Amino acid sequence: MSESKLYRVKPEIAASAYIKQPDYQALYRRSVEQPEQFWAEQAEQFLDWSQPWQTVWEYDYPKGHIRWFEGGKLNVSVNCLDRHLAQRGDQVAIIWEGDNPEHDKKITYKALHQQVCQFANVLKVQGVQKGDRVCIYLPMVAEAATVMLACTRIGAVHSVVFGGFSAEALKDRILDADCKVVVCADEGKRGGKTIPIKANVDEAINNCPCVEKVIVIKNSGNPVSWDENRNVWYHEAMAAAPDNCPAEQMDAEDPLFILYTSGSTGKPKGILHTTGGYLLYAAMTHKYVFDYHDGDIYWCTADIGWVTGHSYMIYGPLCNGATTLMFEGVPTYPDAGRFWQVVDKHQVNIFYTAPTAIRALMAQGNDFVTRSNRSSLRILGSVGEPINPEAWEWYYHVVGEGRCPIMDTWWQTETGGILITPLPGVTALKPGSATLPFFGIQPDIMDGNGNLMSGEATGILVIGKPWPGQARTIYGDHQRFVDTYFKAYPGYYFAGDGARRDQDGYYWITGRVDDVINVSGHRLGTAEVESALVLHELVAEAAVVGYPHDIKGQGIYAYVTLNAGVPPTEALRQELLQLVRKEIGAIATPDVIQWATGLPKTRSGKIMRRILRKVAADELDNLGDTSTLADPSVVEEIIKNHAKQ
Ligand code: WTA
């Protein structure tokens, strides 16, 4: 790879930054050399505890055993709300911007606290107790934050399911977490269209005996079907609820939330995060990575259905007493200038989005950007997938006018918060590199045989030593947690990504090394899409791979083998696309379905995905060793049909 440009730290940014270049090295060194002292200090500085912890950390990676601040007690909603009331009760906590540009709301810390207490009482009335699971299937309504925080107030464990997932996918997640209550809306609004949220819930819970109640937020106001025994209107229950609700004192290691994410198998993993360590890590990274100062308006464009929405729209910012903006819509509605109109309207200082959005907007031309002012912007962020240098440069020069450093933050659902990232006042930037580890994080690169590589290297990214925000288990399947993350490289956390470390020690994430793909920043397992496709009675076999896509980062390429004698038709292709939408959701719809009379397999019957990936990516002259294939002629046919796509 050619040496990239270096963008030095801007003096005006460094001048006001919490962490400055001369202090960084020493602080980082201390964070990894004296982790107990370091993290104890951070936990005292960032959080209010009702009882101090006894041990800072304890871990045994081979057993997947990770504990932070054991013995300590605290409540997340108290840290995000109550403790701010005296000083900033009238400060805006959440700016909510509607899909319709004429709709917005501002919610102060005082108002949010009151609503959270009320909804916590509603949950109690509906029978929710500490430790019970509550599924949240909501579009980006302002109440989403209230519902999440209300769960934390009474110690209920929320499981937010992205509103774009289908009824079928929702059902699987409700059952896996054994949720007692579902909170949803009548409908969602996105890009001027409505989304059938309540209808999906009705369909899902027909097969979910665990669900006792469904609490429905009136959003679009359109009629929805109603079951008097099981359904409760949010606004009616809130009107009857007192606004005084004592906070449950939780152990630092009590579960906070479950969030499903994709892995190498067809079954999504319920990643479990706990209370003290997660909140500390979300708050600390939010403050230092975005250099959040009092009075800043901060906007993370992620949906609450993903971990970025949890850590960097809700928990990190609110724990720090920030003003966080929540956007209901999409970047291209009413037109491709919407992000920048919102930036101007609310005078946003810090803006955090995904490369896929940047690439989509870049393709619409500069006018949509330059017709806005954007002078309020100070810091930009990127997350979810590798950002290609072209998109980085456009974001930097056109959106940020060369004023705003870009924080390219690498992390995962499992890591709870950002692990590799620049800091605004410290790190010189290289377009496309997530740069250096955050405090306490010790990344390493391994070769395929599990040997640590030193200096400049390309290989598998692993992380030594735990950090407070790390996931603690996979809900209901601890063995899978151990097997997935701690088996392949003993003593290390295996992240599932590949990376290169350059001569300056900068990390460049090269993408997933497992069967997970990143489509428009949405993480999907190829096995999930395959499982959906093979449900069709005419499908014999399917293999799904990712391929480079200009806007989405990766597209979904499906090779499908039909039962003998079944003719491949356009109608059947459409049926398969519909089937995937029904089973998972529109985000998983294949971009390409290629019919194949056979798939390349080893003599032991294993599909050689490496070859399928190369064909999908058009890398035909570089297929590698095909001599172990049971039937090499299959590949020729696949290449021939690929050319017709
Ligand atoms: C990818 C999202 C390159 C990576 C927070 C990771 C990135 C997966 C970056 C996790 C980045 C995330 N550069 N790749 N800055 N950020 N990724 O769990 O492949 O939805 O493993 O968490 O996204 O996706 P997840």
PDB file of N, CA, C and O and ligand atoms in Angstrom, residues 261 306-308 382-387 408-414 434 495-497 509 511-512 518 521 523, ligand 1:
ATOM      1  N   THR A 261     -26.486  -9.613  17.510  1.00  0.00           N
ATOM      2  CA  THR A 261     -25.636  -9.296  16.375  1.00  0.00           C
ATOM      3  C   THR A 261     -25.311 -10.591  15.634  1.00  0.00           C
ATOM      4  O   THR A 261     -25.540 -11.676  16.140  1.00  0.00           O
ATOM      5  N   TRP A 306     -28.813  -0.480  16.843  1.00  0.00           N
ATOM      6  CA  TRP A 306     -27.431  -0.942  16.746  1.00  0.00           C
ATOM      7  C   TRP A 306     -26.644  -0.466  17.951  1.00  0.00           C
ATOM      8  O   TRP A 306     -27.061   0.459  18.643  1.00  0.00           O
ATOM      9  N   VAL A 307     -25.481  -1.034  18.155  1.00  0.00           N
ATOM     10  CA  VAL A 307     -24.729  -0.704  19.370  1.00  0.00           C
ATOM     11  C   VAL A 307     -24.302   0.766  19.382  1.00  0.00           C
ATOM     12  O   VAL A 307     -24.227   1.390  20.435  1.00  0.00           O
ATOM     13  N   THR A 308     -24.041   1.338  18.205  1.00  0.00           N
ATOM     14  CA  THR A 308     -23.634   2.748  18.170  1.00  0.00           C
ATOM     15  C   THR A 308     -24.743   3.627  18.744  1.00  0.00           C
ATOM     16  O   THR A 308     -24.476   4.590  19.471  1.00  0.00           O
ATOM     17  N   SER A 382     -16.570   8.636  12.186  1.00  0.00           N
ATOM     18  CA  SER A 382     -16.943   7.590  11.244  1.00  0.00           C
ATOM     19  C   SER A 382     -16.931   6.259  11.977  1.00  0.00           C
ATOM     20  O   SER A 382     -16.057   6.006  12.793  1.00  0.00           O
ATOM     21  N   VAL A 383     -17.897   5.412  11.666  1.00  0.00           N
ATOM     22  CA  VAL A 383     -17.975   4.110  12.343  1.00  0.00           C
ATOM     23  C   VAL A 383     -18.739   3.098  11.514  1.00  0.00           C
ATOM     24  O   VAL A 383     -19.597   3.457  10.727  1.00  0.00           O
ATOM     25  N   GLY A 384     -18.423   1.833  11.700  1.00  0.00           N
ATOM     26  CA  GLY A 384     -19.258   0.760  11.181  1.00  0.00           C
ATOM     27  C   GLY A 384     -18.598  -0.082  10.125  1.00  0.00           C
ATOM     28  O   GLY A 384     -18.952  -1.223   9.920  1.00  0.00           O
ATOM     29  N   GLU A 385     -17.631   0.459   9.425  1.00  0.00           N
ATOM     30  CA  GLU A 385     -16.955  -0.268   8.345  1.00  0.00           C
ATOM     31  C   GLU A 385     -15.721   0.548   7.977  1.00  0.00           C
ATOM     32  O   GLU A 385     -15.623   1.716   8.355  1.00  0.00           O
ATOM     33  N   PRO A 386     -14.815  -0.052   7.242  1.00  0.00           N
ATOM     34  CA  PRO A 386     -13.648   0.728   6.832  1.00  0.00           C
ATOM     35  C   PRO A 386     -14.095   1.905   5.964  1.00  0.00           C
ATOM     36  O   PRO A 386     -14.999   1.758   5.147  1.00  0.00           O
ATOM     37  N   ILE A 387     -13.514   3.068   6.183  1.00  0.00           N
ATOM     38  CA  ILE A 387     -13.843   4.212   5.320  1.00  0.00           C
ATOM     39  C   ILE A 387     -12.748   4.312   4.259  1.00  0.00           C
ATOM     40  O   ILE A 387     -11.556   4.376   4.580  1.00  0.00           O
ATOM     41  N   ASP A 408     -12.005   8.211  13.014  1.00  0.00           N
ATOM     42  CA  ASP A 408     -12.408   6.928  12.414  1.00  0.00           C
ATOM     43  C   ASP A 408     -12.319   5.899  13.523  1.00  0.00           C
ATOM     44  O   ASP A 408     -11.230   5.474  13.909  1.00  0.00           O
ATOM     45  N   THR A 409     -13.475   5.516  14.059  1.00  0.00           N
ATOM     46  CA  THR A 409     -13.512   4.713  15.282  1.00  0.00           C
ATOM     47  C   THR A 409     -13.797   3.256  14.971  1.00  0.00           C
ATOM     48  O   THR A 409     -14.829   2.923  14.420  1.00  0.00           O
ATOM     49  N   TRP A 410     -12.879   2.386  15.341  1.00  0.00           N
ATOM     50  CA  TRP A 410     -13.110   0.950  15.151  1.00  0.00           C
ATOM     51  C   TRP A 410     -13.583   0.321  16.449  1.00  0.00           C
ATOM     52  O   TRP A 410     -12.935   0.480  17.497  1.00  0.00           O
ATOM     53  N   TRP A 411     -14.680  -0.377  16.374  1.00  0.00           N
ATOM     54  CA  TRP A 411     -15.176  -1.147  17.530  1.00  0.00           C
ATOM     55  C   TRP A 411     -16.290  -2.069  17.073  1.00  0.00           C
ATOM     56  O   TRP A 411     -16.532  -2.197  15.877  1.00  0.00           O
ATOM     57  N   GLN A 412     -16.963  -2.723  18.015  1.00  0.00           N
ATOM     58  CA  GLN A 412     -17.954  -3.747  17.689  1.00  0.00           C
ATOM     59  C   GLN A 412     -19.029  -3.814  18.768  1.00  0.00           C
ATOM     60  O   GLN A 412     -18.799  -3.350  19.886  1.00  0.00           O
ATOM     61  N   THR A 413     -20.128  -4.473  18.431  1.00  0.00           N
ATOM     62  CA  THR A 413     -21.176  -4.715  19.428  1.00  0.00           C
ATOM     63  C   THR A 413     -20.552  -5.335  20.678  1.00  0.00           C
ATOM     64  O   THR A 413     -20.875  -4.965  21.807  1.00  0.00           O
ATOM     65  N   GLU A 414     -19.643  -6.256  20.467  1.00  0.00           N
ATOM     66  CA  GLU A 414     -19.039  -6.990  21.583  1.00  0.00           C
ATOM     67  C   GLU A 414     -18.099  -6.132  22.425  1.00  0.00           C
ATOM     68  O   GLU A 414     -17.816  -6.477  23.571  1.00  0.00           O
ATOM     69  N   ALA A 434      -7.888   3.746  11.301  1.00  0.00           N
ATOM     70  CA  ALA A 434      -8.512   4.030  12.607  1.00  0.00           C
ATOM     71  C   ALA A 434      -7.428   4.436  13.625  1.00  0.00           C
ATOM     72  O   ALA A 434      -7.731   4.739  14.771  1.00  0.00           O
ATOM     73  N   ALA A 495     -11.322 -10.639  17.467  1.00  0.00           N
ATOM     74  CA  ALA A 495     -12.356  -9.690  17.067  1.00  0.00           C
ATOM     75  C   ALA A 495     -13.083 -10.088  15.785  1.00  0.00           C
ATOM     76  O   ALA A 495     -14.174  -9.616  15.523  1.00  0.00           O
ATOM     77  N   GLY A 496     -12.465 -10.940  14.969  1.00  0.00           N
ATOM     78  CA  GLY A 496     -13.108 -11.301  13.707  1.00  0.00           C
ATOM     79  C   GLY A 496     -12.717 -10.394  12.555  1.00  0.00           C
ATOM     80  O   GLY A 496     -13.209 -10.554  11.442  1.00  0.00           O
ATOM     81  N   ASP A 497     -11.835  -9.415  12.804  1.00  0.00           N
ATOM     82  CA  ASP A 497     -11.371  -8.529  11.742  1.00  0.00           C
ATOM     83  C   ASP A 497      -9.906  -8.790  11.423  1.00  0.00           C
ATOM     84  O   ASP A 497      -9.138  -9.215  12.293  1.00  0.00           O
ATOM     85  N   ILE A 509      -7.888  -1.303   9.483  1.00  0.00           N
ATOM     86  CA  ILE A 509      -8.771  -2.479   9.525  1.00  0.00           C
ATOM     87  C   ILE A 509      -9.033  -2.912   8.082  1.00  0.00           C
ATOM     88  O   ILE A 509      -9.441  -2.094   7.248  1.00  0.00           O
ATOM     89  N   GLY A 511     -11.102  -5.531   7.241  1.00  0.00           N
ATOM     90  CA  GLY A 511     -12.417  -6.162   7.078  1.00  0.00           C
ATOM     91  C   GLY A 511     -12.501  -7.497   7.784  1.00  0.00           C
ATOM     92  O   GLY A 511     -11.518  -7.997   8.346  1.00  0.00           O
ATOM     93  N   ARG A 512     -13.674  -8.085   7.758  1.00  0.00           N
ATOM     94  CA  ARG A 512     -13.927  -9.312   8.511  1.00  0.00           C
ATOM     95  C   ARG A 512     -13.156 -10.485   7.915  1.00  0.00           C
ATOM     96  O   ARG A 512     -12.981 -10.582   6.701  1.00  0.00           O
ATOM     97  N   ASN A 518     -20.547  -6.683   6.086  1.00  0.00           N
ATOM     98  CA  ASN A 518     -20.949  -5.368   6.542  1.00  0.00           C
ATOM     99  C   ASN A 518     -21.628  -4.643   5.397  1.00  0.00           C
ATOM    100  O   ASN A 518     -20.971  -4.105   4.517  1.00  0.00           O
ATOM    101  N   GLY A 521     -23.013  -0.694   6.592  1.00  0.00           N
ATOM    102  CA  GLY A 521     -22.762  -0.567   8.028  1.00  0.00           C
ATOM    103  C   GLY A 521     -23.613  -1.505   8.872  1.00  0.00           C
ATOM    104  O   GLY A 521     -23.491  -1.526  10.082  1.00  0.00           O
ATOM    105  N   ARG A 523     -24.366  -5.157  10.125  1.00  0.00           N
ATOM    106  CA  ARG A 523     -23.607  -6.397  10.234  1.00  0.00           C
ATOM    107  C   ARG A 523     -24.540  -7.587  10.012  1.00  0.00           C
ATOM    108  O   ARG A 523     -25.554  -7.717  10.687  1.00  0.00           O
TER     109      ARG A 523
HETATM  110  C1  WTA B   1     -16.613  -3.114  11.289  1.00  0.00           C
HETATM  111  C2  WTA B   1     -20.323  -1.380  14.985  1.00  0.00           C
HETATM  112  C3  WTA B   1     -13.309  -0.541   9.891  1.00  0.00           C
HETATM  113  C4  WTA B   1     -15.679  -4.226  11.701  1.00  0.00           C
HETATM  114  C5  WTA B   1     -19.699  -0.387  15.970  1.00  0.00           C
HETATM  115  C6  WTA B   1     -16.302  -4.726  12.983  1.00  0.00           C
HETATM  116  C7  WTA B   1     -15.119  -1.107  11.197  1.00  0.00           C
HETATM  117  C8  WTA B   1     -17.769  -4.580  12.712  1.00  0.00           C
HETATM  118  C9  WTA B   1     -15.068   0.142  11.849  1.00  0.00           C
HETATM  119  C10 WTA B   1     -18.585  -4.429  13.950  1.00  0.00           C
HETATM  120  C11 WTA B   1     -14.053   1.076  11.437  1.00  0.00           C
HETATM  121  C12 WTA B   1     -16.685  -1.026  12.704  1.00  0.00           C
HETATM  122  N1  WTA B   1     -13.213   0.675  10.458  1.00  0.00           N
HETATM  123  N2  WTA B   1     -14.250  -1.434  10.237  1.00  0.00           N
HETATM  124  N3  WTA B   1     -13.938   2.292  11.958  1.00  0.00           N
HETATM  125  N4  WTA B   1     -16.048   0.151  12.779  1.00  0.00           N
HETATM  126  N5  WTA B   1     -16.151  -1.793  11.739  1.00  0.00           N
HETATM  127  O1  WTA B   1     -20.906  -5.001  15.777  1.00  0.00           O
HETATM  128  O2  WTA B   1     -15.692  -5.218  10.702  1.00  0.00           O
HETATM  129  O3  WTA B   1     -22.247  -3.581  14.161  1.00  0.00           O
HETATM  130  O4  WTA B   1     -15.953  -6.053  13.290  1.00  0.00           O
HETATM  131  O5  WTA B   1     -20.416  -2.626  15.574  1.00  0.00           O
HETATM  132  O6  WTA B   1     -17.864  -3.405  11.900  1.00  0.00           O
HETATM  133  O7  WTA B   1     -19.922  -4.156  13.642  1.00  0.00           O
HETATM  134  P1  WTA B   1     -20.960  -3.887  14.797  1.00  0.00           P
END
